[in-house]
Coordinates of C-alpha atoms in Angstrom, one line a residue:
Chain A
M1231 CA 68.1 85.9 122.2
K1232 CA 70.3 88.8 121.2
F1233 CA 72.6 90.7 123.5
E1234 CA 74.5 93.9 122.6
A1235 CA 77.2 95.5 124.6
R1236 CA 79.7 98.3 124.1
I1237 CA 82.9 98.5 126.2
T1238 CA 84.6 101.8 125.8
G1239 CA 87.6 103.7 127.3
L1240 CA 90.7 105.6 126.4
G1241 CA 93.5 104.1 124.4
G1242 CA 95.6 101.9 126.8
Q1243 CA 92.8 101.0 129.2
G1244 CA 92.0 97.7 127.5
A1245 CA 88.4 98.3 126.3
I1246 CA 89.0 96.4 123.1
T1247 CA 90.9 93.6 124.8
A1248 CA 87.9 93.2 127.2
G1249 CA 85.6 92.9 124.2
H1250 CA 87.7 90.2 122.6
V1251 CA 87.8 88.2 125.8
F1252 CA 84.0 88.5 126.3
G1253 CA 83.4 87.6 122.6
T1254 CA 85.8 84.6 122.8
A1255 CA 84.0 83.3 126.0
A1256 CA 80.5 83.5 124.3
A1257 CA 81.7 82.2 120.9
L1258 CA 84.0 79.3 121.8
H1259 CA 82.9 78.4 125.3
E1260 CA 79.1 79.0 125.1
G1261 CA 78.7 78.1 121.5
K1262 CA 76.9 81.4 120.6
E1263 CA 77.1 83.4 117.4
V1264 CA 79.3 86.4 118.1
V1265 CA 80.6 89.4 116.3
V1266 CA 83.0 91.9 118.0
T1267 CA 83.7 95.0 116.1
E1268 CA 86.1 97.7 117.3
G1269 CA 86.8 101.3 116.7
Y1270 CA 89.4 103.8 117.8
S1271 CA 90.4 107.3 117.2
P1272 CA 93.4 107.9 115.0
Y1273 CA 95.7 108.7 118.0
V1274 CA 98.4 106.5 119.5
T1275 CA 97.3 106.6 123.2
G1276 CA 94.6 108.5 125.0
G1277 CA 92.1 108.7 122.2
W1278 CA 88.7 106.9 122.5
S1279 CA 88.5 103.2 121.8
R1280 CA 85.7 100.8 121.9
A1281 CA 84.7 97.2 121.4
D1282 CA 81.1 96.4 120.4
V1283 CA 79.9 92.9 121.1
V1284 CA 76.8 91.2 119.5
I1285 CA 75.9 87.8 120.9
S1286 CA 73.0 85.8 119.4
D1287 CA 71.6 82.3 119.1
E1288 CA 71.1 82.9 115.4
P1289 CA 73.6 83.8 112.7
I1290 CA 74.3 87.6 112.9
D1291 CA 73.6 89.6 109.7
Y1292 CA 74.0 93.4 110.5
P1293 CA 77.2 93.2 112.6
L1294 CA 77.1 96.4 114.5
V1295 CA 75.3 97.3 117.8
S1296 CA 72.2 99.4 117.6
K1297 CA 70.5 99.3 121.1
L1298 CA 72.7 98.4 124.0
D1299 CA 71.9 95.9 126.7
A1300 CA 75.0 96.9 128.4
L1301 CA 77.4 99.9 128.3
V1302 CA 80.7 99.7 130.0
T1303 CA 82.6 103.0 130.2
M1304 CA 86.0 104.0 131.6
Y1305 CA 85.9 107.7 130.6
Q1306 CA 83.5 110.6 130.8
E1307 CA 82.5 111.0 127.2
G1308 CA 81.9 107.3 126.9
L1309 CA 78.9 107.9 129.1
D1310 CA 77.9 111.2 127.6
I1311 CA 78.0 110.0 124.0
N1312 CA 76.6 106.5 124.4
L1313 CA 73.9 107.0 127.1
K1314 CA 71.2 107.4 124.4
M1315 CA 72.0 104.0 122.9
V1316 CA 71.2 102.1 126.1
K1317 CA 67.9 100.3 126.1
P1318 CA 65.4 101.2 128.9
S1319 CA 66.0 97.7 130.2
G1320 CA 69.8 97.9 129.7
I1321 CA 72.6 98.6 132.2
I1322 CA 75.4 101.0 132.4
I1323 CA 78.7 100.1 134.2
A1324 CA 80.7 103.2 134.8
E1325 CA 84.1 103.4 136.4
Q1326 CA 83.4 105.4 139.6
R1327 CA 86.6 107.5 139.7
L1328 CA 86.8 108.3 136.0
V1329 CA 83.2 109.0 135.2
D1330 CA 81.2 111.8 136.9
L1331 CA 77.8 110.3 137.4
S1332 CA 76.0 113.4 138.7
R1333 CA 73.9 113.8 135.6
V1334 CA 72.5 110.3 135.9
V1335 CA 71.6 110.3 139.6
G1336 CA 68.4 108.4 140.0
D1337 CA 68.9 106.4 136.8
K1338 CA 68.5 102.8 138.1
R1339 CA 70.3 101.4 135.1
V1340 CA 73.6 102.9 136.3
F1341 CA 76.2 101.0 138.4
A1342 CA 79.3 102.8 139.6
I1343 CA 82.2 100.3 139.9
P1344 CA 85.4 101.4 141.7
A1345 CA 87.5 99.2 139.3
A1346 CA 90.5 101.6 139.2
S1347 CA 91.2 101.5 142.9
V1348 CA 90.5 97.8 143.2
A1349 CA 92.9 97.1 140.3
E1350 CA 95.5 99.1 142.2
S1351 CA 94.8 97.0 145.4
L1352 CA 95.3 93.9 143.3
G1353 CA 98.7 95.3 142.3
K1354 CA 98.1 96.1 138.6
K1355 CA 96.3 99.0 137.2
V1356 CA 95.8 97.2 133.9
L1357 CA 93.3 94.9 135.5
M1358 CA 90.7 97.6 135.5
N1359 CA 89.2 96.4 132.2
I1360 CA 88.8 92.9 133.4
I1361 CA 87.2 94.0 136.7
M1362 CA 84.7 96.1 134.7
L1363 CA 84.0 93.1 132.5
G1364 CA 83.4 90.9 135.5
S1365 CA 80.9 93.5 136.9
M1366 CA 79.1 93.8 133.5
V1367 CA 78.8 90.0 133.0
A1368 CA 77.6 89.5 136.6
L1369 CA 74.8 92.0 136.1
A1370 CA 73.8 91.4 132.5
S1371 CA 75.0 88.0 131.4
P1372 CA 75.8 85.8 134.5
H1373 CA 75.8 82.5 132.6
T1374 CA 78.9 83.8 130.7
L1375 CA 81.0 84.0 133.9
E1376 CA 82.5 80.5 133.8
P1377 CA 83.2 80.7 130.0
L1378 CA 84.8 84.1 130.7
K1379 CA 87.2 82.5 133.2
K1380 CA 88.3 80.1 130.5
A1381 CA 88.7 82.9 128.0
V1382 CA 90.9 85.1 130.3
T1383 CA 93.0 82.1 131.2
E1384 CA 93.6 81.5 127.5
R1385 CA 94.2 85.1 126.7
F1386 CA 96.6 85.8 129.6
P1387 CA 98.2 82.4 130.3
K1388 CA 101.0 83.9 132.3
A1389 CA 98.7 86.0 134.4
A1390 CA 95.7 83.8 134.5
E1391 CA 95.3 83.6 138.2
L1392 CA 95.4 87.4 138.6
N1393 CA 92.9 87.9 135.8
V1394 CA 90.5 85.4 137.2
K1395 CA 90.8 87.2 140.6
A1396 CA 90.0 90.5 138.8
L1397 CA 86.9 89.0 137.3
E1398 CA 85.8 87.8 140.7
A1399 CA 86.5 91.2 142.2
G1400 CA 84.3 92.6 139.4
V1401 CA 81.5 90.2 140.4
A1402 CA 81.7 91.2 144.0
L1403 CA 81.7 94.9 143.2
A1404 CA 78.6 94.4 141.0
S1405 CA 76.8 92.8 143.8
Q1406 CA 77.7 95.7 146.2
A1407 CA 76.7 98.3 143.6
K1408 CA 73.4 96.5 143.2
Q1409 CA 72.6 96.6 146.9
G1410 CA 74.0 100.1 147.5
G1411 CA 72.7 101.7 144.4
I1412 CA 74.3 104.7 142.8
E1413 CA 72.7 107.3 145.1
K1414 CA 74.9 106.1 147.9
L1415 CA 78.1 106.0 145.8
V1416 CA 78.1 109.5 144.3
Chain B
M282 CA 94.2 80.0 121.8
S283 CA 97.1 80.0 119.4
M284 CA 96.2 79.3 115.8
S285 CA 99.7 78.0 115.0
K286 CA 102.1 77.3 117.9
G287 CA 104.6 79.0 115.6
G288 CA 104.2 76.8 112.5
M289 CA 101.5 76.1 109.9
P290 CA 98.0 77.1 110.9
I291 CA 96.4 74.3 113.1
P292 CA 93.0 73.1 111.9
G293 CA 90.3 74.0 114.4
D294 CA 87.8 76.6 115.5
Y295 CA 88.9 80.0 116.6
F296 CA 87.6 83.4 117.5
T297 CA 89.7 85.9 115.7
M298 CA 90.0 89.1 113.6
G299 CA 89.4 89.3 109.9
N300 CA 92.9 90.7 109.3
F301 CA 94.5 87.8 111.2
A302 CA 92.3 85.2 109.3
C303 CA 93.6 86.7 106.0
V304 CA 97.2 86.0 107.0
E305 CA 96.5 82.4 108.0
G306 CA 94.7 81.9 104.7
A307 CA 97.7 83.4 102.8
I308 CA 100.1 81.0 104.6
L309 CA 97.9 78.0 103.7
A310 CA 97.7 79.2 100.1
G311 CA 101.5 79.1 100.0
C312 CA 102.3 82.8 100.2
R313 CA 105.8 83.3 101.6
L314 CA 106.6 86.9 100.8
Y315 CA 104.8 90.0 102.2
A316 CA 106.1 93.4 101.1
G317 CA 104.2 96.4 102.4
Y318 CA 103.9 99.6 104.2
P319 CA 101.6 99.7 107.2
I320 CA 98.3 101.6 107.0
T321 CA 95.2 101.6 109.1
P322 CA 92.9 99.6 109.0
S323 CA 95.0 96.9 107.3
S324 CA 98.0 97.1 109.7
E325 CA 97.2 93.9 111.6
I326 CA 97.8 92.0 108.4
F327 CA 101.4 93.3 108.2
E328 CA 101.9 93.0 111.9
R329 CA 100.8 89.4 111.9
A330 CA 102.6 88.5 108.7
S331 CA 105.9 89.9 110.1
V332 CA 105.6 87.3 112.9
R333 CA 104.0 84.4 111.1
F334 CA 105.8 84.4 107.7
P335 CA 109.3 83.9 109.2
Q336 CA 107.8 81.0 111.2
V337 CA 106.9 79.1 108.0
G338 CA 110.1 79.9 106.1
G339 CA 108.9 83.2 104.5
N340 CA 109.6 86.9 104.8
A341 CA 107.7 90.0 105.5
I342 CA 109.6 93.2 104.5
E343 CA 108.7 96.8 105.2
M344 CA 109.3 98.8 102.1
E345 CA 109.9 102.6 101.8
D346 CA 106.4 103.2 100.5
E347 CA 103.6 101.5 98.6
L348 CA 105.3 102.1 95.2
G349 CA 108.2 100.0 96.5
S350 CA 105.9 97.4 98.0
M351 CA 104.2 96.8 94.7
A352 CA 107.5 96.7 92.9
A353 CA 108.8 94.1 95.4
L354 CA 105.8 91.9 94.7
V355 CA 106.6 91.9 91.0
G356 CA 110.2 91.0 91.7
G357 CA 109.3 88.4 94.3
S358 CA 106.8 86.9 91.9
F359 CA 109.4 86.4 89.2
A360 CA 111.7 84.9 91.8
G361 CA 109.1 82.2 92.1
A362 CA 107.3 83.2 95.4
K363 CA 103.7 83.6 96.0
V364 CA 103.5 87.2 97.1
M365 CA 101.1 89.6 98.8
T366 CA 100.6 93.1 100.3
A367 CA 97.8 94.7 102.2
T368 CA 96.9 98.3 102.2
S369 CA 94.0 100.8 102.3
G370 CA 92.8 103.6 100.1
P371 CA 95.8 106.0 100.1
G372 CA 98.3 103.1 99.7
F373 CA 96.1 101.5 97.0
S374 CA 96.4 104.8 95.0
L375 CA 100.2 104.7 95.2
M376 CA 100.3 101.1 94.0
M377 CA 98.4 101.8 90.8
E378 CA 101.3 102.3 88.5
N379 CA 103.0 99.0 89.5
I380 CA 99.7 97.1 89.5
G381 CA 99.8 97.9 85.8
L382 CA 103.4 96.6 85.7
A383 CA 102.3 93.3 87.3
Y384 CA 99.4 93.1 84.9
M385 CA 101.6 93.7 81.9
M386 CA 104.3 91.3 83.0
E387 CA 101.8 88.8 84.1
A388 CA 103.2 88.6 87.6
P389 CA 100.8 86.7 90.0
C390 CA 100.3 88.7 93.2
V391 CA 97.6 89.3 95.8
L392 CA 96.7 92.8 97.1
V393 CA 94.4 93.1 100.0
N394 CA 92.6 96.4 100.3
V395 CA 91.0 97.0 103.7
Q396 CA 89.0 100.0 102.6
R397 CA 88.5 103.0 104.8
A398 CA 86.6 106.2 104.5
G399 CA 87.9 108.7 102.0
P400 CA 88.8 110.6 99.9
S401 CA 92.6 111.3 100.5
T402 CA 93.6 110.2 103.9
G403 CA 90.0 110.6 104.9
V404 CA 89.0 108.9 108.2
P405 CA 91.8 106.3 108.6
T406 CA 90.1 104.2 111.3
L407 CA 86.6 104.0 109.9
V408 CA 84.9 102.0 107.2
G409 CA 84.4 102.8 103.5
Q410 CA 83.9 101.0 100.2
G411 CA 85.2 103.8 98.0
D412 CA 87.9 101.9 96.1
M413 CA 85.7 99.6 94.1
M414 CA 86.0 101.5 90.8
Q415 CA 89.6 102.1 91.4
A416 CA 90.2 98.4 91.5
K417 CA 88.9 98.2 88.0
W418 CA 89.9 101.5 86.5
G419 CA 92.7 102.8 88.7
S420 CA 95.7 101.8 86.7
H421 CA 96.2 103.3 83.3
G422 CA 95.4 101.5 80.1
D423 CA 92.8 98.8 79.7
L424 CA 92.9 96.2 82.4
E425 CA 90.7 93.3 83.2
T426 CA 90.5 92.8 87.0
I427 CA 89.8 89.9 89.4
A428 CA 88.5 91.1 92.8
Y429 CA 86.9 89.3 95.7
S430 CA 84.8 91.0 98.4
P431 CA 84.5 89.2 101.8
S432 CA 81.6 89.7 104.1
S433 CA 82.8 87.8 107.2
V434 CA 85.9 86.7 108.9
Q435 CA 85.5 83.2 107.6
E436 CA 85.1 84.5 104.1
F437 CA 88.1 86.8 104.4
F438 CA 90.2 83.6 105.1
D439 CA 88.5 81.6 102.3
L440 CA 88.7 84.3 99.7
T441 CA 92.4 85.1 100.4
I442 CA 93.1 81.5 99.5
Q443 CA 90.9 81.8 96.4
A444 CA 92.7 85.0 95.4
F445 CA 96.1 83.3 95.4
N446 CA 94.6 80.4 93.4
S447 CA 93.2 82.8 90.8
A448 CA 96.4 84.9 90.7
E449 CA 98.5 81.8 90.1
K450 CA 96.1 80.4 87.4
F451 CA 95.6 83.7 85.5
R452 CA 99.0 85.1 86.2
T453 CA 97.7 88.5 87.2
P454 CA 97.3 90.8 90.2
V455 CA 94.2 89.8 92.2
F456 CA 92.5 92.0 94.7
V457 CA 90.8 91.2 98.0
M458 CA 88.5 94.2 98.5
A459 CA 87.8 94.0 102.2
D460 CA 86.8 96.9 104.4
Q461 CA 87.4 98.1 107.9
V462 CA 84.4 96.4 109.3
V463 CA 85.3 93.0 108.0
G464 CA 89.0 93.5 108.5
M465 CA 88.8 94.4 112.2
M466 CA 85.8 92.3 113.0
W467 CA 86.2 89.3 115.3
E468 CA 84.1 86.2 114.5
K469 CA 84.5 82.5 114.5
L470 CA 87.0 81.0 112.1
H471 CA 87.1 77.4 111.0
I472 CA 90.5 76.4 109.7
P473 CA 90.1 73.1 107.8
P474 CA 92.9 70.5 107.5
A475 CA 95.5 71.5 104.9
E476 CA 94.6 68.5 102.7
E477 CA 91.0 69.8 102.3
I478 CA 92.2 73.2 101.0
E479 CA 92.7 73.5 97.2
V480 CA 95.9 75.2 96.4
V481 CA 96.8 76.2 92.8
D482 CA 100.4 76.7 91.7
R483 CA 101.5 78.6 88.6
Q484 CA 102.9 76.7 85.5
V485 CA 106.6 77.3 85.4
M486 CA 108.4 77.6 82.0
E487 CA 110.8 75.0 80.9
P488 CA 114.5 75.9 81.0
A489 CA 115.6 77.6 77.7
S490 CA 118.0 74.6 77.1
K491 CA 115.0 72.3 76.8
L492 CA 113.1 74.5 74.4
D493 CA 113.3 74.7 70.7
K494 CA 115.2 77.9 69.7
E495 CA 112.4 78.9 67.4
H496 CA 109.9 78.4 70.1
P497 CA 108.3 81.7 71.0
L498 CA 108.7 82.6 74.7
F499 CA 105.1 83.5 75.0
D500 CA 102.4 81.8 72.9
Y501 CA 99.7 84.5 73.1
A502 CA 97.2 82.3 71.3
R503 CA 96.9 80.4 74.6
D504 CA 95.2 81.9 77.7
F505 CA 97.4 80.3 80.3
L506 CA 101.1 80.6 79.8
P507 CA 103.9 79.1 81.8
M508 CA 105.9 81.7 83.7
P509 CA 109.6 82.2 83.4
I510 CA 111.1 82.2 86.9
A511 CA 114.5 83.7 87.6
G512 CA 117.3 81.2 88.3
M513 CA 115.4 78.2 86.8
G514 CA 117.2 78.3 83.4
S515 CA 114.4 80.0 81.5
R516 CA 114.8 83.3 79.7
V517 CA 113.2 85.9 81.9
N518 CA 112.6 88.5 79.2
V519 CA 109.6 90.5 80.6
D520 CA 108.9 94.0 79.7
S521 CA 106.4 96.8 80.8
L522 CA 106.4 98.0 77.2
T523 CA 104.1 96.4 74.8
H524 CA 106.0 93.3 73.7
D525 CA 105.9 90.5 71.2
S526 CA 106.0 86.8 71.6
R527 CA 109.7 86.9 72.3
G528 CA 109.3 89.5 75.0
Y529 CA 110.8 92.3 73.0
P530 CA 109.2 95.8 72.9
S531 CA 107.3 96.6 69.7
T532 CA 105.3 99.4 68.2
D533 CA 103.6 97.1 65.7
H534 CA 99.8 97.4 65.8
D535 CA 99.3 93.7 65.4
V536 CA 101.7 92.9 68.3
S537 CA 99.8 95.4 70.5
E538 CA 96.4 94.0 69.6
I539 CA 97.6 90.4 70.2
L540 CA 99.1 91.2 73.6
N541 CA 96.1 93.4 74.8
R542 CA 93.6 90.8 73.7
H543 CA 95.6 88.1 75.4
L544 CA 95.8 90.0 78.7
M545 CA 92.1 90.8 78.8
G546 CA 91.0 87.6 77.2
K547 CA 92.6 85.2 79.6
I548 CA 90.2 86.7 82.3
K549 CA 87.2 87.6 80.1
N550 CA 87.1 84.2 78.4
H551 CA 86.9 82.5 81.8
E552 CA 84.8 85.0 83.7
K553 CA 82.0 82.5 84.3
E554 CA 84.3 80.3 86.2
I555 CA 85.6 83.2 88.2
W556 CA 82.2 84.7 89.1
R557 CA 81.0 84.0 92.6
W558 CA 77.8 85.3 94.1
E559 CA 75.3 84.4 96.8
E560 CA 71.5 84.6 96.5
S561 CA 69.2 85.1 99.5
N562 CA 65.3 85.1 99.3
L563 CA 65.4 85.7 95.5
D564 CA 62.9 83.0 94.5
D565 CA 59.8 85.1 94.9
A566 CA 61.5 88.5 95.2
E567 CA 59.8 91.6 93.7
V568 CA 62.6 93.8 94.7
A569 CA 66.3 92.9 95.2
V570 CA 69.3 94.4 96.8
V571 CA 72.7 94.1 95.2
S572 CA 75.5 94.5 97.7
Y573 CA 78.9 93.2 98.7
G574 CA 81.4 93.2 101.6
S575 CA 80.2 94.4 105.0
A576 CA 77.4 96.4 103.4
A577 CA 75.9 93.0 102.2
R578 CA 75.3 92.1 105.9
S579 CA 73.4 95.2 106.4
A580 CA 71.5 94.4 103.2
L581 CA 70.6 91.0 104.5
A582 CA 69.2 92.5 107.7
A583 CA 67.2 95.0 105.5
V584 CA 65.8 92.1 103.4
K585 CA 64.5 90.4 106.6
N586 CA 63.1 93.7 107.9
A587 CA 61.4 94.4 104.5
R588 CA 59.8 91.0 104.4
A589 CA 58.4 91.6 107.9
K590 CA 56.8 94.7 106.4
G591 CA 55.3 92.6 103.6
I592 CA 57.8 93.6 100.8
K593 CA 59.0 90.6 98.9
A594 CA 62.7 91.4 99.1
G595 CA 65.8 89.4 98.2
L596 CA 69.6 89.8 98.1
L597 CA 72.2 89.2 95.4
R598 CA 75.6 89.4 97.1
L599 CA 78.5 89.9 94.8
I600 CA 81.5 87.9 96.0
T601 CA 83.4 88.8 92.8
P602 CA 82.6 92.4 92.0
W603 CA 85.2 92.1 89.2
P604 CA 84.9 90.6 86.6
F605 CA 81.4 92.0 86.9
P606 CA 78.8 89.1 86.7
D607 CA 76.7 90.9 84.1
E608 CA 74.6 88.0 83.1
I609 CA 73.6 87.2 86.7
V610 CA 72.5 90.8 87.3
E611 CA 70.7 91.0 83.9
K612 CA 68.8 87.8 84.6
L613 CA 67.8 89.1 88.0
S614 CA 66.7 92.5 86.6
R615 CA 64.2 90.7 84.3
K616 CA 62.6 89.0 87.3
V617 CA 62.2 91.9 89.8
S618 CA 60.5 95.3 89.5
G619 CA 63.5 97.2 90.9
L620 CA 67.0 96.9 92.2
V621 CA 68.7 98.6 95.1
V622 CA 72.5 98.8 95.2
A623 CA 73.7 99.2 98.8
E624 CA 77.2 100.4 99.2
V625 CA 79.4 102.3 101.7
N626 CA 80.2 104.9 99.1
Y627 CA 78.3 107.4 97.0
G628 CA 77.5 105.1 94.1
Q629 CA 80.2 102.9 92.5
M630 CA 79.1 99.4 91.7
I631 CA 75.6 100.8 90.9
H632 CA 77.1 101.8 87.5
P633 CA 77.7 98.3 86.1
V634 CA 74.5 97.1 87.8
R635 CA 72.5 99.9 86.0
E636 CA 74.3 99.2 82.7
N637 CA 73.2 95.6 82.8
S638 CA 69.7 96.0 84.2
R639 CA 66.3 96.0 82.5
C640 CA 64.5 97.5 85.6
P641 CA 64.8 100.7 87.6
V642 CA 67.9 100.8 89.8
V643 CA 68.4 103.1 92.8
G644 CA 71.3 103.4 95.2
A645 CA 71.4 103.2 98.9
N646 CA 74.5 105.1 99.7
W647 CA 75.9 106.4 103.0
A648 CA 79.6 106.7 103.6
P649 CA 80.5 109.0 106.5
G650 CA 82.8 106.4 108.0
A651 CA 80.0 104.1 109.1
L652 CA 78.3 101.0 107.8
I653 CA 75.1 101.8 106.0
E654 CA 72.2 100.9 108.2
P655 CA 69.4 98.4 107.2
R656 CA 66.7 101.0 107.5
A657 CA 68.3 103.2 104.8
I658 CA 68.2 100.1 102.5
V659 CA 64.6 99.4 103.3
D660 CA 63.7 103.0 102.5
A661 CA 65.4 102.6 99.1
M662 CA 63.5 99.4 98.5
Q663 CA 60.2 101.2 99.2
A664 CA 61.3 104.0 96.8
V665 CA 62.1 101.7 94.0
V666 CA 58.9 99.7 94.4
A667 CA 56.9 102.9 94.3
E668 CA 58.7 103.9 91.0

C-alpha cells in the first residue's frame, strides 16, 4: 500500500502544518513508513506553500510524490498546477470559496469543502487547514482519523478540543460533499 | 511530542524534520556553541539551536555574516567548546577563507551545508547538490576534507554526531553535506539513550608549566596532537601562517613541507577508517549507480525499477564523499560493465568516480531545483549498458 497526498495553500494558511500533523498520525500512531517533504516560494507570506505526504507499508526510497491519491488545495493555482498529478482514482479537496471549480465541473474526483466559512463559525479562521485535512482523510484514508485526533492533540495541546472539533467538522463536510456532489455546490 | 522538555534530548521515537534532528544530534555530541547567519534551507537549524542550546547550557549567536560565523567557530573551538554552524551555498562560499583558517590552526568544528539550487543565490528554497566540489576544493591551498552526506532524517542525526567525533579526533573542520530535501524532510527519528551514543572528545594539551621547556608545542611527526585550549595554562600559539613546531611563522621549505604533510596526512593516513558507504544489490550487479544524499534515494528507486526491467542494477551510496573512497569505487568498477553517477548537479562527484574507475562512467544529472527522478537514472543505466 502506498498513499500520496499533496496539501497546498498560500503562506499562512497552514498547508505545511496540516502535512506534518497527517504525517505524524500515520508514522507514530499507525506505525506506517512516512515521508513528508515541504516546499514554499521565497516570500514571507502569501506565496505558495505545500506539504507532500508519502505513506507506505514498506520503507520509502524515492521520497517525493509522483501520482497523487489526494490533492488538498486552498488556493486557485493549487488546483490549476496540480490537477494533472492526481490519479484517475484520486480525489481533490478544494476550498469552496477560494478555488473556482468551474473548469472541473463533472469531474467526480472533486469535492468542494466550505472550510473557510466553517472555520469562521468555529471562531478561528486558522482552523481551515485542519478542517480540510479532516475532509481529505474522511474521503481518502478513513482509518487515519483516530490517529489524526491524537496527532492534533499533541501538536496543539492548548487548543486540542477546538482542533478535534475542526477535524470532525471536516469529516461531516466531506460526507455532505459526497452526497451533494460538486454540481450542486458550484 | 516534545523531544526534550527543555533539557537533553529524550530517548524515543519521533516524527520530525531533518534540520531539527541535526540539532538534537549536535547536542548529544556535546556541541554547545552555534554561531551562524540564517539562510534557507538551513534556517531551522539555527532557529532550533537558538532555543535548544541555551536549555543545555550552551549558546547560539547570530553573527554579522558567514565570515564572522566561521571566525567565531575558530575562536569558540580554542576556548574549548564543540562548535557548529549551518548554512547553504551562498554562506558556504563566504565561509571558505576561514575554513582554511580552521584547517591550518587545527580547530575542530562542524559545518552543516543544507545545499540548495545555485549558482549564486539561485533558488533559495529548492534542492541542489552543487557544493560537493567546493567542500573539497573551495578553500585555497591544499586541503584534505572530511564530509558526510545524509540520505534520511535518521542519518542526518547520526552523521551530525559522527561529524563532531571526527572533528574532535582529527582536529579539523568537518562538513555535513546535506541538501534541502533531507534537511526539510520529516521522517521517523529514533533517539537512542545517551549511554549508547559514542562521543569523542579532543585531546587537550598539558599546561605549559608541566611540559619540558624544550618540548615542541606541536610534534608534527604524530597524526593526532593535543590541542592548546585558552585559559587552561597551555601556550595557545596558533597561526594562520605556515608555522613550525613551536607555532612560529616560517618560510623554511622543510617547515612548510612538514606542516602540510601533517595536515593532509592525519586524514589521508586514516581514510579507510573514515570511509563509510552502503551497498545495495551489488552482488550480481552488471551496472551500478554511485550516488549520495537525497539523490541516492532516487537512485535506489531506480535500481528497483531497473531490476523489474531485467537490468541487473545495484547502488553504491557514498556516505563519506570526502575523503573519496577510491579503492571501493575502483573495486566496484572492475566488477560491473558501467557506472552511473546520479547527482542533483551537472556533474561533480562523477570526476573522482571516473578518475578511479576501470569501466565506462556516465552521469545522470538534473539540477533545476528538483530531486533527480528515478526514470532519468534508469535511462542513464540503459545508456551505459549499451556502450
